[in-house]
Short mmCIF file of C-alpha atoms and ligand atoms in Angstrom, two decimals:
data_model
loop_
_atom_site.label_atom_id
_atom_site.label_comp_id
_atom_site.label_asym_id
_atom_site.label_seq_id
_atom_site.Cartn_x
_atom_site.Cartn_y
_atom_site.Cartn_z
CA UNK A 1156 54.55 158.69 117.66
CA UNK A 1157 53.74 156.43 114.73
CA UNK A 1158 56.01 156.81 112.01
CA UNK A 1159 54.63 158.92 109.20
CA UNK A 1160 56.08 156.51 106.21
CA UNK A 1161 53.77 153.46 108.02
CA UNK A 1162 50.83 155.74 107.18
CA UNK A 1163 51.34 154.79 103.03
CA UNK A 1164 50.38 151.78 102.60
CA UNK A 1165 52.65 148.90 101.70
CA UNK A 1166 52.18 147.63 97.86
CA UNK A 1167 52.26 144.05 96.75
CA UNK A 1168 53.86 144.86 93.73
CA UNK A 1169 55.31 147.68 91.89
CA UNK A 1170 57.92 150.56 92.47
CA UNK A 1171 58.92 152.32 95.41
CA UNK A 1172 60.81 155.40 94.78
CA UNK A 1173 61.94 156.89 98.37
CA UNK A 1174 63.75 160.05 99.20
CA UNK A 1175 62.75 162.39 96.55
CA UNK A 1176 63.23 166.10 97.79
CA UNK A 1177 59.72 167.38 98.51
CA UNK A 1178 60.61 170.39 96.25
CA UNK A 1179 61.58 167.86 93.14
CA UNK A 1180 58.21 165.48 93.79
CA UNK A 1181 55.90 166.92 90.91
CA UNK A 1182 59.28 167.10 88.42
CA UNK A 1183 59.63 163.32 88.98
CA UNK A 1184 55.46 162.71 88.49
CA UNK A 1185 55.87 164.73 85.38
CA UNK A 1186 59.06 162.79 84.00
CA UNK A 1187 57.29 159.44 84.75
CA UNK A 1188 53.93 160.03 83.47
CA UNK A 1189 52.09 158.98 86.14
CA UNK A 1190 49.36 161.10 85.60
CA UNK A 1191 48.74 159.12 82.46
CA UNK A 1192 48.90 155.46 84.44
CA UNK A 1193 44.94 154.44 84.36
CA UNK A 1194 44.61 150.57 85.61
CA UNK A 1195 46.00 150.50 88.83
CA UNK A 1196 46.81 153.01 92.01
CA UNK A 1197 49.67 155.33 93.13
CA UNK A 1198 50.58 156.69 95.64
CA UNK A 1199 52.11 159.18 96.95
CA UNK A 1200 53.38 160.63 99.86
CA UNK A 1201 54.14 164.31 100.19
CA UNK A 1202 56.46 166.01 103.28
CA UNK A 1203 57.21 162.91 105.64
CA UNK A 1204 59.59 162.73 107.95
CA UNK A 1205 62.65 161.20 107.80
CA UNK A 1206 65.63 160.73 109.71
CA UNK A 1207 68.26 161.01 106.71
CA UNK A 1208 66.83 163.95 105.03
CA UNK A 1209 64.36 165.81 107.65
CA UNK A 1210 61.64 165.73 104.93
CA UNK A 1211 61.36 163.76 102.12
CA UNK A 1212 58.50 162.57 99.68
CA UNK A 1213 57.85 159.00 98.23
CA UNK A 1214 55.72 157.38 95.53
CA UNK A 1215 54.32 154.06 95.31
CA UNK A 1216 53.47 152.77 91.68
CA UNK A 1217 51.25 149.87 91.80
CA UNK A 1218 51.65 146.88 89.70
CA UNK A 1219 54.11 148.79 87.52
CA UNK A 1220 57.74 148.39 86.54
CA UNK A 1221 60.15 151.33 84.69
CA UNK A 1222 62.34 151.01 82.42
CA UNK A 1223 66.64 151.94 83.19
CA UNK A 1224 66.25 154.25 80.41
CA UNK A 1225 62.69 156.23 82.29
CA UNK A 1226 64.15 156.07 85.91
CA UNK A 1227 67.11 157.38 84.90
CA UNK A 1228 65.29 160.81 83.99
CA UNK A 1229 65.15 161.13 87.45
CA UNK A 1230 68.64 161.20 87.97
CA UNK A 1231 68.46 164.95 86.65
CA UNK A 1232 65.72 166.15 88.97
CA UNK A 1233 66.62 164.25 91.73
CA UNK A 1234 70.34 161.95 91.62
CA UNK A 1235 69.58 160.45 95.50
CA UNK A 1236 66.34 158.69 95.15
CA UNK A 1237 66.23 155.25 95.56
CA UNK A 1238 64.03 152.88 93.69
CA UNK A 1239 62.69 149.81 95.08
CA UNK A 1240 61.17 146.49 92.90
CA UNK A 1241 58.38 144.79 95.15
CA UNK A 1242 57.04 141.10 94.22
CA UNK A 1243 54.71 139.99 96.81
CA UNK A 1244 56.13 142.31 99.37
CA UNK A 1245 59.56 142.13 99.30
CA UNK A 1246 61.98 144.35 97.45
CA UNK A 1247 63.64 141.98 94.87
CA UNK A 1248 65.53 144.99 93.74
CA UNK A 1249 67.20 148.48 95.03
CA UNK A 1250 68.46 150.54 92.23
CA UNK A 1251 70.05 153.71 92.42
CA UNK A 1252 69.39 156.38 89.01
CA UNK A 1253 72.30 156.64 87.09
CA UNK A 1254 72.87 159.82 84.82
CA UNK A 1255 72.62 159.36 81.38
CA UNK A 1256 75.97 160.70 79.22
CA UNK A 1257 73.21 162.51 77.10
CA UNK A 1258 70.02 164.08 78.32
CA UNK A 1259 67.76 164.62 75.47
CA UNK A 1260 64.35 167.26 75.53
CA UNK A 1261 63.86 167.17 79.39
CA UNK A 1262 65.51 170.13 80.95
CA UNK A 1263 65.55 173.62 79.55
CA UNK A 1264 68.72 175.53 79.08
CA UNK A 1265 69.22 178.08 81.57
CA UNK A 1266 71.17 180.84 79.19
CA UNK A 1267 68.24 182.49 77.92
CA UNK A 1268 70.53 183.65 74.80
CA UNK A 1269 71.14 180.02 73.81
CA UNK A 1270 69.41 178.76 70.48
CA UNK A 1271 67.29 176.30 72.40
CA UNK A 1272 65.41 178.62 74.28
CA UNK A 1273 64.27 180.92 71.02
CA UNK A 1274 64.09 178.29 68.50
CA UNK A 1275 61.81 175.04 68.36
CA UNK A 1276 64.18 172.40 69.06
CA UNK A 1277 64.51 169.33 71.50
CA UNK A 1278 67.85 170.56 73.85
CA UNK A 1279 70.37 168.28 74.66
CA UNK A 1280 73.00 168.05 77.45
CA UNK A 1281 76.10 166.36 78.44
CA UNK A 1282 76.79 164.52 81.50
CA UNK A 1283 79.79 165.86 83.42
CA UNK A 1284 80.21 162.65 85.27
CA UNK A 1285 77.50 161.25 88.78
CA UNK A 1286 79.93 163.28 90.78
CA UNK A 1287 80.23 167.10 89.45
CA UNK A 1288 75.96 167.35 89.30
CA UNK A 1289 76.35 169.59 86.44
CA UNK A 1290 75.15 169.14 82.85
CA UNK A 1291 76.55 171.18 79.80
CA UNK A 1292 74.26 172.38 77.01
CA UNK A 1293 75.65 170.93 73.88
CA UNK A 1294 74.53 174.00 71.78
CA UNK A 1295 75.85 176.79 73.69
CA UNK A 1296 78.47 174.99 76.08
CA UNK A 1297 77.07 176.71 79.24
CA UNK A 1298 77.66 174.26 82.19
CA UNK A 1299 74.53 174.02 84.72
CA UNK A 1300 73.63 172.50 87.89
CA UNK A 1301 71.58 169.99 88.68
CA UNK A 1302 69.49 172.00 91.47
CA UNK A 1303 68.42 174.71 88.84
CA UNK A 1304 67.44 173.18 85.57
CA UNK A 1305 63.88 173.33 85.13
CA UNK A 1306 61.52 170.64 82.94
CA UNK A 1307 60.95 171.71 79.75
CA UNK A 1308 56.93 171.96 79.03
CA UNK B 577 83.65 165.52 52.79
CA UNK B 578 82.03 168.72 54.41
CA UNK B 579 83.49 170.02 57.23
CA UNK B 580 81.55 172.21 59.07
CA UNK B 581 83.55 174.54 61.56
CA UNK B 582 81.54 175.65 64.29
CA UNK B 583 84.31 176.16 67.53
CA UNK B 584 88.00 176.21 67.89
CA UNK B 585 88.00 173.86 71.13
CA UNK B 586 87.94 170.44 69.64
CA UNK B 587 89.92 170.99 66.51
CA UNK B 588 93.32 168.39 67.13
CA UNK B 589 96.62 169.98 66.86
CA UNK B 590 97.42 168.35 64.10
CA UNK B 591 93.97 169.87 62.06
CA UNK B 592 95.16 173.39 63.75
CA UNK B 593 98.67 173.11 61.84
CA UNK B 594 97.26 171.62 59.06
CA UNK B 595 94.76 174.94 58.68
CA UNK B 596 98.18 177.35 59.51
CA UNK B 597 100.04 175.41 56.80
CA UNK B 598 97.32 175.96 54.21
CA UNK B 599 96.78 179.22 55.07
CA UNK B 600 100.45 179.60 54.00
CA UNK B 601 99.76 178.26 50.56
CA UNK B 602 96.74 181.03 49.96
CA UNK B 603 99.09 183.58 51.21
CA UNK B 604 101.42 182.98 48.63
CA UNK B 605 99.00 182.97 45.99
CA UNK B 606 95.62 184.28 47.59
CA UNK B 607 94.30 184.97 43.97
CA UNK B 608 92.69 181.96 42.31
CA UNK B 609 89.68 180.12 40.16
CA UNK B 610 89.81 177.68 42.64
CA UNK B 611 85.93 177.89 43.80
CA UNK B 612 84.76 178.74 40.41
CA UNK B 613 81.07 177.52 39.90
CA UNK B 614 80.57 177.98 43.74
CA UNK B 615 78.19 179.73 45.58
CA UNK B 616 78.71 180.95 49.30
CA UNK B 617 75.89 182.39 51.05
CA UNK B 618 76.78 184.67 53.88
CA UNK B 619 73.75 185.01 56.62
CA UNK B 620 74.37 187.61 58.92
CA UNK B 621 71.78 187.58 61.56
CA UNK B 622 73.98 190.18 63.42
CA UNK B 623 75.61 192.90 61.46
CA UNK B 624 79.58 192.80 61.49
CA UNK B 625 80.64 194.76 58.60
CA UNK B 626 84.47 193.54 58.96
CA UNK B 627 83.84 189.88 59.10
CA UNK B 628 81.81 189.70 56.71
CA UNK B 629 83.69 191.50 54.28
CA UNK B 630 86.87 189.02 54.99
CA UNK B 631 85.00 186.24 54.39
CA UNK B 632 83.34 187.65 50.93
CA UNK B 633 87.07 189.00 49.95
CA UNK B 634 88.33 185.17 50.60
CA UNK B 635 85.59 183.68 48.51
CA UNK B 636 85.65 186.42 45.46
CA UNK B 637 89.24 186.09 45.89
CA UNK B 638 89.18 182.42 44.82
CA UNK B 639 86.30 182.57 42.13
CA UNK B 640 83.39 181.91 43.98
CA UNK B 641 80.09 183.97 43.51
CA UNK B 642 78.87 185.06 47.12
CA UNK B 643 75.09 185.52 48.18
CA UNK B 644 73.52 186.64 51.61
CA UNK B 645 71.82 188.97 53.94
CA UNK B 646 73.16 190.96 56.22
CA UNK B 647 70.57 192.69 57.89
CA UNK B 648 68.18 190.68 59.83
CA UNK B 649 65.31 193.25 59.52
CA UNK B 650 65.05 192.28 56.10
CA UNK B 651 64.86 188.16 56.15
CA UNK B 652 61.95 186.63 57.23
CA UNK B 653 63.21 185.62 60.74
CA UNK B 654 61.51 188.90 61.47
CA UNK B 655 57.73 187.04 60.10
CA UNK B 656 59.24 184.13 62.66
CA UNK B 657 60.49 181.83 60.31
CA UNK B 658 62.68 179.10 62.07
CA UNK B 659 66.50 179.37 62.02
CA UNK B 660 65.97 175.70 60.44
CA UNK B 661 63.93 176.37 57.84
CA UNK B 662 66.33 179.34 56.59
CA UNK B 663 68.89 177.17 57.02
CA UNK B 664 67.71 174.58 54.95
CA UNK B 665 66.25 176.81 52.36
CA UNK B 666 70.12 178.29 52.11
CA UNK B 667 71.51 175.08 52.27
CA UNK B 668 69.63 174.42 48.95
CA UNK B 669 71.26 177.32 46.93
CA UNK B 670 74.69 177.64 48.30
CA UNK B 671 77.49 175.31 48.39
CA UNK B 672 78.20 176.33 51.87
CA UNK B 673 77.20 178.63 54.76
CA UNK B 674 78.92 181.52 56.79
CA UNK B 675 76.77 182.78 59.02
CA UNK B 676 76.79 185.27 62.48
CA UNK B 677 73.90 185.01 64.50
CA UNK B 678 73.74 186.69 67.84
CA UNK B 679 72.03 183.57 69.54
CA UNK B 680 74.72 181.38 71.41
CA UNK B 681 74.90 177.55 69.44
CA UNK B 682 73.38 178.72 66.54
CA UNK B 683 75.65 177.69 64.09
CA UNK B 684 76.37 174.49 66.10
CA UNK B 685 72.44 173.71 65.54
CA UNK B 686 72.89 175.07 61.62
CA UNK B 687 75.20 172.73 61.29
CA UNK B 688 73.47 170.47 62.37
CA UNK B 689 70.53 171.02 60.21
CA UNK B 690 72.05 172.07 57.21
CA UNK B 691 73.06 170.01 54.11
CA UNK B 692 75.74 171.76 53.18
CA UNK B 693 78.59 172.49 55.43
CA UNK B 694 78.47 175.55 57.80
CA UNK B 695 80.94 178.20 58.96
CA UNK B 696 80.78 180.10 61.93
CA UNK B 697 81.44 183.53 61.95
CA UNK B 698 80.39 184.28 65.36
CA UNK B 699 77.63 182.95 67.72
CA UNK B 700 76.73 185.52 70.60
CA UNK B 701 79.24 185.36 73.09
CA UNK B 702 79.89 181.57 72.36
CA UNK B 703 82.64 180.84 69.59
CA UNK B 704 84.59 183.09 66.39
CA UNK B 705 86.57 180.25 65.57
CA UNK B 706 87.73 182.31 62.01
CA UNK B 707 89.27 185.07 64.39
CA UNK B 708 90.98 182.51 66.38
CA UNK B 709 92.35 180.59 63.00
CA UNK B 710 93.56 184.29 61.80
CA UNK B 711 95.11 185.00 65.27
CA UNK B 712 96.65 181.90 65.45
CA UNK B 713 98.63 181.81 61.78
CA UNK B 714 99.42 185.15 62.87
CA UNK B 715 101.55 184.05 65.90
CA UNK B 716 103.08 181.52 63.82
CA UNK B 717 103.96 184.30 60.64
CA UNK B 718 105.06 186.05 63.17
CA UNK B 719 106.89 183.93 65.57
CA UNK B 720 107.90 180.72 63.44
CA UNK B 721 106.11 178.56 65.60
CA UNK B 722 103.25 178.20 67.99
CA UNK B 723 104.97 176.19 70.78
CA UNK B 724 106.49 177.73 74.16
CA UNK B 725 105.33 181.17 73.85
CA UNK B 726 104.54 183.86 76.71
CA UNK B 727 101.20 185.18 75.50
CA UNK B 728 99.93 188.78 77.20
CA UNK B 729 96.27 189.05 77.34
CA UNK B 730 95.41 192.35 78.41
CA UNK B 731 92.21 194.43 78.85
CA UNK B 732 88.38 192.77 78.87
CA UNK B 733 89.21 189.09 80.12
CA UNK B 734 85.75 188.57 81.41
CA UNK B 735 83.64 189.17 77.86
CA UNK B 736 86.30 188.88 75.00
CA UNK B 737 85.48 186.04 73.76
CA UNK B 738 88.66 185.82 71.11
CA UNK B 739 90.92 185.73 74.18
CA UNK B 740 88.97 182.87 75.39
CA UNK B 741 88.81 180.72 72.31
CA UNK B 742 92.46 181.87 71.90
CA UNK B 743 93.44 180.55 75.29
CA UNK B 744 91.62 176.93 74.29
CA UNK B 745 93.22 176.49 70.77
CA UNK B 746 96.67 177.49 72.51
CA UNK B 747 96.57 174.25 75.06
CA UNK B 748 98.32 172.26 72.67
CA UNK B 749 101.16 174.38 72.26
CA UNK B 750 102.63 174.81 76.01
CA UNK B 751 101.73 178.44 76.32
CA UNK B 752 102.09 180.75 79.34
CA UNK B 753 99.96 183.31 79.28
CA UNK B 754 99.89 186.39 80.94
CA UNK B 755 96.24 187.97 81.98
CA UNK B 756 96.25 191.76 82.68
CA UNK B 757 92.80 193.02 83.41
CA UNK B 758 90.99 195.05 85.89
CA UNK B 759 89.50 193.30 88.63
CA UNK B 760 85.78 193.56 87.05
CA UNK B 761 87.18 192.13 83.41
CA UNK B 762 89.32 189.62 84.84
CA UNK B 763 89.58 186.47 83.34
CA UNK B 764 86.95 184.00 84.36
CA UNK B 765 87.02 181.39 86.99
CA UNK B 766 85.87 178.75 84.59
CA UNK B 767 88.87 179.55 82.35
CA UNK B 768 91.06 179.75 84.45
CA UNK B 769 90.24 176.12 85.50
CA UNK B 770 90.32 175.41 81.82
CA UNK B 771 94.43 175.86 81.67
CA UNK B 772 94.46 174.01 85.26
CA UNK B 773 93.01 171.24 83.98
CA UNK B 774 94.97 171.65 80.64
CA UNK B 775 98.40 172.19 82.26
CA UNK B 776 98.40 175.73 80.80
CA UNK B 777 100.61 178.14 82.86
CA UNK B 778 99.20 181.82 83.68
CA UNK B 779 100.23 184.66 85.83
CA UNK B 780 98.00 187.38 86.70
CA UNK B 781 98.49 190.91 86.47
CA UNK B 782 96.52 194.20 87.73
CA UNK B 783 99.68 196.66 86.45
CA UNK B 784 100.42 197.11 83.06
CA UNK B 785 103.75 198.60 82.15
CA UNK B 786 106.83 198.15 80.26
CA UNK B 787 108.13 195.37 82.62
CA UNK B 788 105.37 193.31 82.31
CA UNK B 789 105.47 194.04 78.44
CA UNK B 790 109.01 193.36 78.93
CA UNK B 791 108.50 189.00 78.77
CA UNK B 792 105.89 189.20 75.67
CA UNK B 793 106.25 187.33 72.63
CA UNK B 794 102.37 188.45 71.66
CA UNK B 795 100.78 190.98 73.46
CA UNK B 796 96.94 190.44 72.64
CA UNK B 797 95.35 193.80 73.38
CA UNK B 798 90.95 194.31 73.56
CA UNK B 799 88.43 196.94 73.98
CA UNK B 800 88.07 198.42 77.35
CA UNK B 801 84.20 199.25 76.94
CA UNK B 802 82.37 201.54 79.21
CA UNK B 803 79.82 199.28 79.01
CA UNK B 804 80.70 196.33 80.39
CA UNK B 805 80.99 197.90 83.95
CA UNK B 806 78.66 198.13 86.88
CA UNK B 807 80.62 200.59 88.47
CA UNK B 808 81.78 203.80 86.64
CA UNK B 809 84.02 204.81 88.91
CA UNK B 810 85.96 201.69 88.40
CA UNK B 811 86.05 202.17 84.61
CA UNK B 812 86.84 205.93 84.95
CA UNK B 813 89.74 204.89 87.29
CA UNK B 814 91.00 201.82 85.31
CA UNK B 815 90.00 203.63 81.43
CA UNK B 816 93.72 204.92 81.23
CA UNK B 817 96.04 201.88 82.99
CA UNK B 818 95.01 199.39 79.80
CA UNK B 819 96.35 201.72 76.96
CA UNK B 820 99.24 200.28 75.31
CA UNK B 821 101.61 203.54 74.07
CA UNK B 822 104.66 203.57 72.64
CA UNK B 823 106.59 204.60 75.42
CA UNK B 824 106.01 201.30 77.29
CA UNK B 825 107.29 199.34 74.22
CA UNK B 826 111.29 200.26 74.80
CA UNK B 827 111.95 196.85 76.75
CA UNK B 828 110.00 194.75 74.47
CA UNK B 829 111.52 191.70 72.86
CA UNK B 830 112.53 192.02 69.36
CA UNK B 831 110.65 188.94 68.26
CA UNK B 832 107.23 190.89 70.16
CA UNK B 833 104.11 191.50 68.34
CA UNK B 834 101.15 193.42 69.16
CA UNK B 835 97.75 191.86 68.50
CA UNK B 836 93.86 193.53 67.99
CA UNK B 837 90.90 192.02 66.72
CA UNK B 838 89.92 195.69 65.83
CA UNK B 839 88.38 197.73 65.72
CA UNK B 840 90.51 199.49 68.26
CA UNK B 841 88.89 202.52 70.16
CA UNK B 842 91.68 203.71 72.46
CA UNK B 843 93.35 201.16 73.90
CA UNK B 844 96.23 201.29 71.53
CA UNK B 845 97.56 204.87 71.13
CA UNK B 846 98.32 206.06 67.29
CA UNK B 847 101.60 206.41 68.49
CA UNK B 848 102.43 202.46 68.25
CA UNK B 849 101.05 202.49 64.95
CA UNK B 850 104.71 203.16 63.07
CA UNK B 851 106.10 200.92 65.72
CA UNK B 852 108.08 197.86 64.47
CA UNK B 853 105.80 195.55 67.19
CA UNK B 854 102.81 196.72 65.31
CA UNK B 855 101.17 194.03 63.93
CA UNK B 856 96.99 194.58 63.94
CA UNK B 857 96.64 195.36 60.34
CA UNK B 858 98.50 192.42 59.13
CA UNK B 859 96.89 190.58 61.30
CA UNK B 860 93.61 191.42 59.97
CA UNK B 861 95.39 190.76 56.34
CA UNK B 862 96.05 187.67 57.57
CA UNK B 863 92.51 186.97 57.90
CA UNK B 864 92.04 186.97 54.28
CA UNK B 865 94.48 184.07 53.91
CA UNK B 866 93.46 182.13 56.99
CA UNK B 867 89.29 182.21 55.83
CA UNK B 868 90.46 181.26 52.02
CA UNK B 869 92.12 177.76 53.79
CA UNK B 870 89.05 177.38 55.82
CA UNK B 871 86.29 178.11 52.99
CA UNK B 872 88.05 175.42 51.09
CA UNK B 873 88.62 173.09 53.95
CA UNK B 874 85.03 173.14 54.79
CA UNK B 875 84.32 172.69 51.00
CA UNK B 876 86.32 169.19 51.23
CA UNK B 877 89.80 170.64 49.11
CA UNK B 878 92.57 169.15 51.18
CA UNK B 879 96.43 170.77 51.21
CA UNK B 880 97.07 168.89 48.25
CA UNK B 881 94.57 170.23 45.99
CA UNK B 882 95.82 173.96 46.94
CA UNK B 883 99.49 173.44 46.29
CA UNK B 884 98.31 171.10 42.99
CA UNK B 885 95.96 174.08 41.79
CA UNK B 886 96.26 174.99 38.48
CA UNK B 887 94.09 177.97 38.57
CA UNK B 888 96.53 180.22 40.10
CA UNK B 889 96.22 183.89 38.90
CA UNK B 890 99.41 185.55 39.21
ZN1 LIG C 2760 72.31 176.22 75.99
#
C-alpha cells in the first residue's frame, strides 16, 4: 500500500509541521492564522498514518515562514510537533517548539472561579519547565496540564 | 513605595520578620495619628464581618478615615461593571485598597490594575495572607521565635486555606508539622509535595488524642464543616474525633498554644477556653497589631518611621 503521507503533495517552499495529534489539528490552524493566509496554498492533511504515533495530522504552508515567537504557541497545544523549513525541496531547517516561560491570552484557565474566566482580561500562565507539561495560572496559581487547556475565543 | 500584598508565598524571610518585628512596635503602642489625612477604602465583594472589622479597627486605630462597601448587592458589579473599572475608580479616592472578593486572583489582578497599593483580605479559596501575618506573629509572641517548631494542623486539611498559606510562609523556618485530618479533609497531594520539595518535615495522623497533642508547640485547630463531605456517614463518624477538650490537654507542653482562625463552631469545647494553652482570642487581638504593620507597610512607612513616630497617643 502507498503510503498515505506521499498522497500530500511535496512543497517547494514553506513550512512543514508533522506529527500534530489529529485531536490538536484545528487548535494549531487557529493559533497560526492560517485561515487568514490569502496568496498562496496550504495544506493539510487530516488522520494519516504513521508508524510513530498510529495517526497523526500534518500541514503544509506554502511559501510561508513563522516566526520562534508564533510556532512556539504550538508548544501549548501540541509540545511534539516538528517543524520543517523547505527551500527548493529540501528541509534547510528542523525545529522543535519550545515553551514559552510566559503564555499570554491563548489558553483559558480551567478553574472556573478564577478572575480570568469572569472578568475581561487577557490570562497569563507560567511555564513549569518542557518536561512537567503543566502551566500555572498566574492569577489564581492553579497548575494545569497541557492535554486540557482549551483556546481562548 | 507601594507595596501591594496579595499572597504569603513569595514574601522572603527576611520581609516575614521584618512584618513580625513591626507588628511588635504597633503592639506596644497600637494607638496613633500615624495615617492621619489617609483614606482606606475597604471593598468587600464577599461579606466577612470579622476581617473587615480588623482591618477598619487597624486603620481608625492609627488616624486614618476608612471608606467601602461591604455588600456586593449594593455596588455596581451587580449592573456588570468590571472589577477594573471599580478598581480604578477606588484607586482614585483612597490611598490604598483592602479588598475580599470571592473570585480566586482577584486581588492579584487589582493589584495589578490599581494605582494605589492593594491588600488582600481574602481571594476565594486562593490566599488570606493578613490571617497568615496574624498567625504567624502569634507563634512568635507566643513562642519567642519561629524556627524549629512542631506545628499540629488538625481538622479540614483539604479546604482551609490558612493552614495552607500557613504551611508555605513556615518553609523558612524548619518546621515539622503534624497533619491530623480525616481521610476526606486530608491535606492535599500538591501540598504535601510543597514541603517535599521545600525540605519541610510532616507526619500524618488519623487519631487525635493527648499523645499526639503531647509533641505540640502550636496546635492549629479548623472547622469540621458538614459541608465539605460527600459522604455523611463519614462526617457523622469522624464529627466527634477532631474536637479538642480539655481533657486531652494534660500532657501538653508548657510552652503549647492553641490556635483558631474563628469563628469556632465545635471543634474546640468551652471547656479549653479558661485553659492556660488557650490562645484564639489573642490571637485574633493580635490581628489588630499585625494589619496596623501591614496597612503602613503597604503605605511605604518602613520600621523606622513607626519606632520614630511622634504621634503616639498614650
Ligand atoms: Zn486561573
Amino acid at each position: 500500500m502507498k503510503r498515505e503521507e506521499q498522497l500530500v503533495v511535496k512543497i517547494e517552499n514553506g513550512t512543514v509541521i508533522d506529527h500534530i495529534p489529529s485531536s490538536k489539528l484545528f487548535e494549531v490552524i487557529n493559533l497560526l492564522h492560517l485561515e487568514e493566509i490569502k496568496e498562496s496554498a496550504v495544506v493539510i492533511g487530516y488522520n494519516l498514518e504513521s508508524k510513530k504515533f498510529g495517526r497523526k495530522s500534518l500541514i503544509k504552508v506554502f511559501n510561508k515562514y513563522f516566526t520562534d515567537a508564533e510556532l512556539n504557541l504550538l508548544s501549548v497545544v501540541a509540545p511534539n510537533v516538528t517543524l520543517c523549513i523547505i527551500k527548493n525541496f529540501e528541509v534547510v531547517e528542523k525545529k522543535k517548539v519550545v515553551m514559552p516561560k510566559e503564555v499570554r491570552g491563548i489558553v483559558k484557565c480551567a478553574n472556573p472561579k478564577c478572575i480570568t474566566n469572569n472578568e475581561p482580561m487577557e490570562t497569563v500562565f507560567h511555564s513549569n519547565g518542557e518536561e512537567k507539561h503543566t502551566l500555572t495560572c498566574h492569577y489564581c496559581s492553579k497548575e494545569q496540564s497541557l492535554e486540557g487547556l482549551k483556546l481562548v475565543n | 513605595m507601594k507595596h501591594s500584598l496579595v499572597t504569603i508565598a513569595n514574601l522572603t524571610k527576611e520581609k516575614i520578620e521584618y512584618l513580625v518585628e513591626m507588628a511588635q512596635e504597633f503592639e506596644k503602642y497600637p494607638n496613633r495619628k500615624i495615617l492621619e489625612g489617609k483614606v482606606l477604602a475597604t471593598l468587600f465583594f464577599e461579606p466577612s464581618t470579622r476581617t473587615r472589622l480588623s482591618f477598619e479597627t487597624a486603620a481608625n486605630r492609627l488616624g486614618a478615615r476608612v471608606i467601602g462597601f461591604t455588600d456586593p448587592k449594593v455596588t455596581s458589579s451587580t449592573k456588570g461593571e468590571t472589577l477594573k473599572d471599580t478598581i480604578i475608580m477606588v484607586g482614585g479616592y483612597a490611598d490604598i485598597i483592602v479588598m475580599r472578593h470571592y473570585l480566586e486572583g482577584a486581588a492579584l489582578y487589582a493589584s495589578e490594575v490599581a494605582p494605589v497599593p492593594v491588600v488582600n483580605a481574602g481571594d476565594g479559596a486562593n490566599q488570606h495572607p493578613t490571617q497568615t501575618m496574624l498567625d504567624l506573629y502569634s507563634i512568635y509572641k507566643t513562642q519567642g521565635t519561629l524556627e524549629n517548631l512542631n506545628i499540629h494542623l488538625v481538622g479540614d486539611l483539604k479546604y482551609g486555606r490558612t493552614v495552607h498559606s500557613l504551611l508555605m510562609a513556615m518553609r523558612h523556618f524548619n518546621p515539622t508539622f503534624h497533619f491530623i485530618a480525616p481521610k476526606e479533609l486530608a491535606m492535599p497531594e500538591e501540598y504535601k509535595q510543597y514541603c517535599r520539595e521545600h525540605g519541610i518535615k510532616f507526619v500524618e495522623h488519623e487519631d487525635f488524642n493527648e499523645d499526639i497533642i503531647s509533641q505540640a508547640d502550636i496546635l492549629y485547630m479548623t472547622r469540621v464543616q458538614r459541608e465539605r463531605f460527600t459522604d455523611l456517614m463519614e462526617y457523622e463518624r469522624v464529627k466527634d474525633v477532631y474536637v479538642l477538650k480539655a481533657a486531652m490537654l494534660e500532657k501538653a507542653k508548657e510552652n503549647m498554644r492553641i490556635l483558631h482562625p474563628l469563628p469556632r463552631v465545635n471543634e474546640i469545647a468551652y471547656d479549653v477556653d479558661e485553659d492556660p494553652h488557650a490562645y484564639y482570642f489573642q490571637q485574633a487581638k493580635n490581628g489588630l497589631y499585625a494589619r496596623e504593620a501591614i496597612i503602613c507597610d503597604a503605605l511605604g512607612l518602613t520600621i523606622e518611621d513607626v519606632r520614630n513616630d511622634k504621634t503616639i497617643i498614650l
